[in-house]
Coordinates of C-alpha atoms in Angstrom, one line a residue:
M175 CA -71.9 -32.3 30.0
N176 CA -72.4 -34.8 27.1
L177 CA -75.6 -36.7 26.4
K178 CA -74.5 -39.9 28.3
E179 CA -73.6 -37.9 31.4
K180 CA -76.9 -36.0 31.2
L181 CA -78.8 -39.2 30.9
K182 CA -77.0 -40.6 33.9
T183 CA -77.9 -37.5 35.9
L184 CA -81.5 -37.7 34.9
L185 CA -81.8 -41.4 35.8
A186 CA -80.2 -40.7 39.2
E187 CA -82.9 -38.0 39.8
A188 CA -85.6 -40.4 38.7
A189 CA -84.3 -43.0 41.1
A190 CA -84.2 -40.6 44.0
L191 CA -87.8 -39.6 43.4
K192 CA -88.8 -43.3 43.2
T193 CA -87.2 -44.0 46.6
K194 CA -89.5 -41.3 48.2
G195 CA -92.6 -43.3 47.4
V196 CA -96.0 -41.9 46.7
E197 CA -96.4 -40.6 50.2
G198 CA -93.1 -38.8 50.2
L199 CA -93.5 -36.8 47.0
T200 CA -93.9 -33.1 47.3
E201 CA -96.0 -31.0 44.9
A202 CA -92.8 -29.9 43.2
D203 CA -91.8 -33.6 42.8
V204 CA -95.2 -34.5 41.3
A205 CA -94.9 -31.6 38.8
R206 CA -91.3 -32.6 38.0
V207 CA -92.1 -36.3 37.1
P208 CA -93.7 -35.7 33.6
A209 CA -91.0 -33.3 32.6
L210 CA -88.3 -35.6 33.9
T211 CA -89.8 -38.6 31.9
A212 CA -89.9 -36.5 28.7
E213 CA -86.3 -35.4 29.2
I214 CA -85.1 -38.9 29.7
A215 CA -86.9 -40.1 26.5
D216 CA -85.5 -37.1 24.6
V217 CA -81.9 -37.8 25.7
E218 CA -82.2 -41.5 24.9
S219 CA -83.5 -40.7 21.5
K220 CA -80.6 -38.3 20.8
I221 CA -78.0 -40.8 22.0
K222 CA -79.4 -43.4 19.6
A223 CA -79.4 -40.7 16.8
Q224 CA -75.7 -40.1 17.5
A225 CA -74.9 -43.8 17.3
D226 CA -76.8 -44.0 14.0
A227 CA -75.1 -40.9 12.6
T228 CA -71.6 -42.2 13.5
A229 CA -72.4 -45.5 11.6
A230 CA -73.7 -43.5 8.7
L231 CA -70.6 -41.3 8.5
K232 CA -68.4 -44.3 8.4
D233 CA -70.5 -45.7 5.6
A234 CA -70.4 -42.5 3.7
F235 CA -66.6 -42.4 3.7
S236 CA -66.2 -46.1 2.9
N237 CA -65.1 -47.2 -0.6
A238 CA -66.1 -50.8 0.0
D239 CA -68.2 -52.4 -2.6
R240 CA -71.4 -53.4 -0.8
A241 CA -72.5 -55.5 -3.8
S242 CA -69.4 -57.7 -4.1
K243 CA -68.8 -59.3 -0.7
G244 CA -66.3 -56.7 0.6
R245 CA -64.1 -56.4 -2.5
A246 CA -62.5 -53.0 -2.7
D247 CA -64.3 -50.9 -5.3
V248 CA -63.3 -47.6 -6.8
S249 CA -66.2 -47.4 -9.2
P250 CA -68.6 -44.4 -9.0
Q251 CA -71.3 -46.9 -7.9
A252 CA -69.7 -47.1 -4.5
S253 CA -69.2 -43.4 -4.0
S254 CA -71.6 -41.6 -6.2
R255 CA -73.3 -38.4 -5.1
A256 CA -76.5 -40.2 -4.2
D257 CA -74.7 -43.0 -2.3
R258 CA -72.6 -40.6 -0.3
A259 CA -75.6 -38.5 0.7
A260 CA -77.7 -41.6 1.5
G261 CA -75.1 -42.6 4.1
F262 CA -75.7 -39.3 5.8
A263 CA -79.4 -39.2 5.3
A264 CA -80.0 -42.7 6.8
A265 CA -78.9 -41.3 10.2
F266 CA -81.5 -38.6 10.5
K267 CA -84.8 -40.5 10.8
T268 CA -86.5 -38.9 13.8
Q269 CA -89.8 -38.1 12.0
V270 CA -89.6 -34.6 10.8
A271 CA -93.2 -34.7 9.6
E272 CA -94.5 -35.2 13.1
Q273 CA -92.3 -32.5 14.4
L274 CA -93.6 -30.0 11.8
A275 CA -97.2 -31.0 12.5
T276 CA -96.8 -30.5 16.3
K277 CA -94.5 -27.4 16.0
A278 CA -92.0 -29.3 18.2
M279 CA -88.9 -27.9 16.4
V280 CA -86.3 -26.6 18.8
P281 CA -82.7 -25.4 18.2
G282 CA -80.3 -28.2 17.8
Q283 CA -83.0 -30.9 17.4
T284 CA -82.1 -33.7 14.9
V285 CA -84.8 -34.2 12.3
T286 CA -85.6 -36.6 9.5
I287 CA -83.8 -36.2 6.3
D288 CA -84.9 -39.2 4.3
Y289 CA -83.4 -40.1 0.9
S290 CA -85.5 -42.3 -1.3
A291 CA -86.0 -40.6 -4.7
P292 CA -83.7 -39.5 -7.5
L293 CA -82.8 -35.9 -7.6
V294 CA -82.0 -33.4 -10.4
A295 CA -79.2 -31.1 -9.5
E296 CA -75.7 -30.0 -10.4
P297 CA -73.2 -32.8 -11.3
R298 CA -70.8 -34.0 -8.7
P299 CA -67.4 -35.9 -8.8
A300 CA -67.7 -39.6 -9.1
L301 CA -65.0 -40.2 -6.4
T302 CA -63.8 -38.2 -3.4
L303 CA -60.5 -38.0 -1.7
L304 CA -62.3 -39.1 1.5
S305 CA -62.9 -42.5 -0.2
L306 CA -59.2 -43.2 -0.2
I307 CA -58.2 -42.4 3.4
S308 CA -58.7 -44.3 6.7
F309 CA -61.6 -43.8 9.0
D310 CA -61.3 -44.1 12.7
E311 CA -64.6 -45.2 14.2
N312 CA -63.5 -44.4 17.7
E313 CA -64.8 -41.0 18.9
A314 CA -61.9 -38.7 19.4
E315 CA -61.3 -36.2 22.3
P316 CA -61.4 -32.5 21.4
S317 CA -57.6 -32.4 21.4
G318 CA -54.6 -34.5 22.0
A319 CA -51.5 -35.9 20.3
Y320 CA -50.6 -38.7 17.9
L321 CA -47.3 -40.3 16.7
R322 CA -46.1 -39.6 13.2
Q323 CA -43.4 -41.6 11.6
T324 CA -40.5 -39.5 10.3
T325 CA -37.9 -42.1 9.5
R326 CA -38.0 -45.7 8.3
E327 CA -34.7 -47.4 7.7
N328 CA -34.9 -51.2 7.4
N329 CA -31.6 -52.9 8.0
A330 CA -32.8 -56.5 8.5
A331 CA -30.2 -59.0 7.0
T332 CA -28.8 -62.5 7.5
V333 CA -26.7 -62.9 10.6
V334 CA -24.0 -65.4 11.4
A335 CA -24.6 -67.3 14.7
G336 CA -23.3 -65.2 17.6
A337 CA -22.8 -62.1 15.5
K338 CA -24.3 -58.7 16.3
K339 CA -27.7 -58.1 14.8
P340 CA -28.3 -55.0 12.6
T341 CA -30.4 -52.2 13.9
S342 CA -33.2 -50.6 12.0
S343 CA -34.2 -47.0 12.5
Y344 CA -37.9 -46.1 13.0
E345 CA -38.2 -42.5 14.3
L346 CA -41.4 -41.0 15.5
E347 CA -42.5 -37.6 16.6
S348 CA -45.4 -36.5 18.8
V349 CA -47.8 -34.2 16.9
P350 CA -50.5 -32.2 18.8
W351 CA -53.9 -31.8 17.3
E352 CA -57.2 -30.1 17.9
M353 CA -60.6 -30.5 16.4
S354 CA -61.9 -28.3 13.7
T355 CA -65.6 -27.5 13.3
I356 CA -67.0 -27.6 9.7
A357 CA -70.5 -26.3 9.2
H358 CA -72.9 -24.4 7.0
L359 CA -76.5 -23.1 7.1
T360 CA -79.3 -22.8 4.5
E361 CA -81.1 -19.7 3.9
P362 CA -84.7 -19.6 5.3
I363 CA -87.1 -22.2 3.8
R364 CA -90.9 -22.1 4.0
K365 CA -92.1 -24.6 6.5
Q366 CA -95.0 -25.4 4.1
W367 CA -92.6 -26.4 1.4
L368 CA -91.3 -29.3 3.6
Q369 CA -94.9 -30.5 4.0
D370 CA -95.9 -30.0 0.4
F371 CA -92.8 -31.2 -1.5
G372 CA -91.6 -34.6 -0.4
Q373 CA -88.3 -34.4 -2.2
L374 CA -87.2 -31.2 -0.6
Q375 CA -86.0 -33.0 2.6
A376 CA -83.9 -35.4 0.5
W377 CA -82.5 -32.6 -1.6
L378 CA -81.5 -30.7 1.4
S379 CA -79.7 -33.7 2.9
V380 CA -77.8 -34.2 -0.4
E381 CA -76.7 -30.6 -0.7
L382 CA -75.7 -30.2 2.9
A383 CA -73.8 -33.5 3.0
Y384 CA -72.0 -32.6 -0.2
G385 CA -71.0 -29.2 1.1
L386 CA -69.5 -30.9 4.2
T387 CA -67.7 -33.4 2.1
E388 CA -66.1 -30.6 0.0
A389 CA -65.1 -28.6 3.1
L390 CA -63.6 -31.7 4.7
Q391 CA -61.5 -32.4 1.6
D392 CA -60.4 -28.8 1.5
L393 CA -59.4 -29.0 5.2
M394 CA -57.4 -32.2 4.5
V395 CA -55.6 -30.8 1.4
N396 CA -55.2 -27.1 2.2
G397 CA -55.6 -26.9 5.9
G398 CA -57.7 -24.4 7.9
E399 CA -58.3 -23.4 11.5
T400 CA -59.0 -25.3 14.7
E401 CA -61.9 -24.5 17.1
G402 CA -59.4 -22.5 19.1
G403 CA -58.2 -20.5 16.1
A404 CA -54.9 -22.3 15.6
T405 CA -53.6 -23.0 12.0
V406 CA -54.2 -26.5 10.7
R407 CA -51.6 -27.8 8.2
G408 CA -53.1 -29.6 5.2
L409 CA -51.4 -32.0 2.9
S410 CA -50.2 -29.2 0.6
T411 CA -48.0 -27.8 3.4
L412 CA -47.2 -31.0 5.3
V413 CA -43.5 -31.5 6.2
G414 CA -42.0 -34.9 5.3
T415 CA -43.8 -35.7 2.0
N416 CA -41.8 -36.6 -1.1
T417 CA -41.5 -34.5 -4.3
Q418 CA -41.1 -35.6 -7.9
A419 CA -40.0 -33.0 -10.4
F420 CA -41.5 -32.8 -13.9
N421 CA -39.7 -35.3 -16.2
G422 CA -40.6 -35.4 -19.9
N423 CA -44.4 -35.4 -19.5
M424 CA -47.1 -35.9 -16.9
F425 CA -47.3 -39.7 -17.4
R426 CA -43.6 -40.3 -17.0
S427 CA -43.5 -37.9 -13.9
I428 CA -46.4 -39.8 -12.2
R429 CA -45.0 -43.2 -13.0
L430 CA -41.5 -42.2 -11.6
A431 CA -43.2 -41.2 -8.4
L432 CA -45.1 -44.5 -8.2
G433 CA -41.9 -46.4 -8.8
N434 CA -40.0 -44.5 -6.1
L435 CA -42.7 -45.2 -3.6
E436 CA -42.6 -48.9 -4.5
T437 CA -38.9 -48.9 -3.9
A438 CA -39.5 -47.5 -0.5
G439 CA -42.1 -50.2 0.2
V440 CA -45.2 -48.0 -0.3
L441 CA -48.0 -49.3 -2.5
A442 CA -50.1 -46.4 -3.8
N443 CA -53.9 -46.7 -3.5
G444 CA -54.7 -43.5 -5.3
I445 CA -53.7 -40.6 -7.6
A446 CA -55.3 -37.2 -7.1
L447 CA -55.5 -34.7 -10.0
H448 CA -57.3 -31.5 -10.7
P449 CA -60.2 -32.0 -13.1
D450 CA -58.4 -29.9 -15.8
D451 CA -55.4 -32.1 -15.6
W452 CA -57.5 -35.3 -15.9
T453 CA -59.0 -33.8 -19.1
E454 CA -55.5 -33.4 -20.4
V455 CA -54.8 -37.1 -19.6
E456 CA -57.8 -38.3 -21.5
L457 CA -57.1 -36.0 -24.5
A458 CA -53.4 -36.7 -24.7
E459 CA -52.2 -38.0 -28.1
D460 CA -49.0 -39.3 -29.6
A461 CA -47.2 -38.0 -32.6
N462 CA -49.7 -39.8 -34.9
D463 CA -52.8 -38.3 -33.1
R464 CA -53.5 -41.6 -31.4
P465 CA -54.8 -41.5 -27.8
L466 CA -52.2 -42.3 -25.2
T467 CA -54.9 -43.6 -22.8
T468 CA -57.8 -45.9 -23.4
P469 CA -60.5 -45.0 -20.8
L470 CA -64.1 -46.0 -21.2
L471 CA -65.2 -42.7 -22.7
G472 CA -67.9 -41.1 -20.6
D473 CA -67.5 -43.7 -17.8
A474 CA -65.7 -42.6 -14.6
R475 CA -64.7 -46.2 -14.0
G476 CA -62.0 -45.7 -16.6
R477 CA -60.1 -43.4 -14.3
F478 CA -57.0 -45.5 -13.8
L479 CA -53.3 -45.0 -14.5
W480 CA -51.1 -48.0 -14.2
N481 CA -54.0 -49.8 -12.4
V482 CA -54.1 -47.2 -9.7
P483 CA -57.4 -45.4 -9.3
V484 CA -57.5 -41.7 -10.1
V485 CA -59.5 -39.2 -8.0
V486 CA -60.5 -36.0 -9.6
S487 CA -60.8 -33.1 -7.1
P488 CA -60.8 -29.3 -7.5
Q489 CA -59.0 -29.1 -4.1
I490 CA -55.8 -30.3 -5.9
D491 CA -53.8 -27.5 -7.5
K492 CA -53.6 -27.5 -11.3
G493 CA -50.3 -28.8 -12.6
T494 CA -49.9 -31.0 -9.5
A495 CA -50.6 -34.7 -8.8
W496 CA -50.6 -36.4 -5.4
V497 CA -49.8 -40.1 -5.4
G498 CA -49.3 -42.6 -2.6
D499 CA -50.9 -44.6 0.2
W500 CA -53.7 -42.4 1.3
K501 CA -54.6 -44.8 4.0
S502 CA -51.8 -43.3 6.0
I503 CA -54.2 -40.3 6.5
V504 CA -56.7 -41.0 9.3
Y505 CA -60.0 -39.1 9.7
R506 CA -61.2 -38.8 13.2
H507 CA -64.4 -37.2 14.5
R508 CA -66.0 -36.1 17.7
G509 CA -69.7 -36.6 18.0
P510 CA -72.1 -37.3 15.2
V511 CA -72.5 -35.4 12.0
E512 CA -75.4 -33.2 12.9
M513 CA -78.2 -32.1 10.5
T514 CA -80.6 -29.9 12.4
M515 CA -83.5 -27.7 11.5
T516 CA -85.1 -24.9 13.5
D517 CA -87.6 -22.1 13.3
K518 CA -85.9 -20.1 16.1
G519 CA -83.9 -16.9 15.7
V520 CA -83.8 -14.2 13.1
Y521 CA -82.3 -13.9 9.6
E522 CA -80.6 -10.8 8.3
V523 CA -81.6 -9.7 4.8
V524 CA -79.4 -6.9 3.2
T525 CA -81.0 -5.2 0.2
E526 CA -79.2 -2.7 -2.1
V527 CA -81.1 0.5 -2.7
P528 CA -80.3 2.3 -6.0
P529 CA -79.5 6.0 -5.6
V530 CA -81.8 8.7 -6.8
D531 CA -78.9 10.4 -8.5
P532 CA -77.0 8.0 -10.8
E533 CA -73.7 9.6 -9.7
D534 CA -74.3 8.6 -6.1
E535 CA -73.3 5.3 -4.5
P536 CA -76.1 2.8 -3.8
T537 CA -77.1 2.3 -0.2
T538 CA -78.2 -0.8 1.6
T539 CA -81.0 -1.6 4.0
T540 CA -81.1 -4.4 6.6
T541 CA -84.2 -6.3 7.5
L542 CA -84.4 -8.8 10.3
L543 CA -86.8 -11.7 9.7
D544 CA -88.2 -13.6 12.7
L545 CA -88.3 -17.2 11.5
Y546 CA -91.1 -18.3 13.8
E547 CA -93.3 -15.3 12.9
R548 CA -93.0 -16.0 9.2
N549 CA -93.2 -19.9 9.3
L550 CA -89.6 -20.2 8.1
L551 CA -87.0 -22.8 8.9
R552 CA -83.2 -23.0 8.5
A553 CA -81.2 -26.2 8.2
R554 CA -77.6 -26.7 9.5
A555 CA -75.0 -29.3 8.8
E556 CA -72.1 -29.6 11.2
S557 CA -69.2 -31.9 11.9
R558 CA -66.2 -31.8 14.2
A559 CA -63.2 -33.5 12.7
V560 CA -59.4 -33.8 12.5
F561 CA -57.1 -35.4 9.9
Q562 CA -53.9 -37.1 11.2
F563 CA -51.0 -37.7 8.8
L564 CA -49.3 -40.8 10.2
Q565 CA -46.7 -41.3 7.5
P566 CA -46.0 -38.3 5.3
A567 CA -43.3 -40.2 3.4
S568 CA -46.1 -42.4 2.0
L569 CA -47.3 -39.6 -0.2
T570 CA -45.6 -37.8 -3.1
K571 CA -46.3 -34.4 -4.7
V572 CA -45.7 -34.6 -8.4
D573 CA -45.0 -31.6 -10.7
I574 CA -46.9 -32.6 -13.9
A575 CA -46.6 -29.3 -15.8
A576 CA -43.7 -28.4 -18.0

């Protein structure tokens, strides 16, 4: 039963109690009213949080320039680490401070993760592959099928009056799909730290959101498993994409792939490279030691080749580039992206014990920590998603290594 169905059931129960009137209420009914009222308020709050989270997820994956009236923007300002995380963080504003103060934390409860201050942490890529693809805001079912184009042969031409018109060929295939769950947990965190260090909540939201983003990109490129254990094909093993062999150098190879796509009527919106390969692009020189590219050194906004934005991603294999219309890939989700925090359950700590005799193997001991007893919390980030590849022929795998 989803939240909307649960709310409908609770409201029906409340309506039934109301029809009894004061005189008709039993002792059990009287005892049920406060709990029922609290349940209705809780479910309504969670439904609103889901709607907010869905909107935030769409915002987090968007590469639109909010500061330039809708103009497409591939600059890091539109998809920086902080901006991406802020999109997630904005959805989780259910007052964690109050929950901590009243010990109202329960498993699965959404809590505030507010982003407001700058953070110091490991560097992150300026752009993500997710900023290039399409986002379907309609919530998906847990499984189903979609249509994938396998052939496009345009034969439109001039026709003499009364003559037979040419026929174009547009072949489709039905592709089954199933949701994948992407999730991770933090190690135990002291509850007092969340109260004493205001930036900790923001930091957690950034790190958890970044981890989900990386996992989603890996699912899209390299595949994974569905919730039922079936294999999910990623872009790297997708049937129907184009290939471009190495031709002279990486620049020529990529440009030939772009040209072939244009001939087929595909306008590329992105080039994906491994970070090491982009380094080679920026350091490439001609026979006279002059740079072959003129990026703004130190500025990720210079990541363009032939006016096509370049996304640097460790999910892409070294020596390989992917170019094409990434909008032909659609991201769909089921339910909101959840960030929850709880003090319920236990955490297993495995400690290695050195041997008394140096020649012996070390042993391990296992300790179970009860989170509630020790004032510890664990945070979890989770998403249910699927990537649909509508037109594989819109993307080309390029060999850029000699």
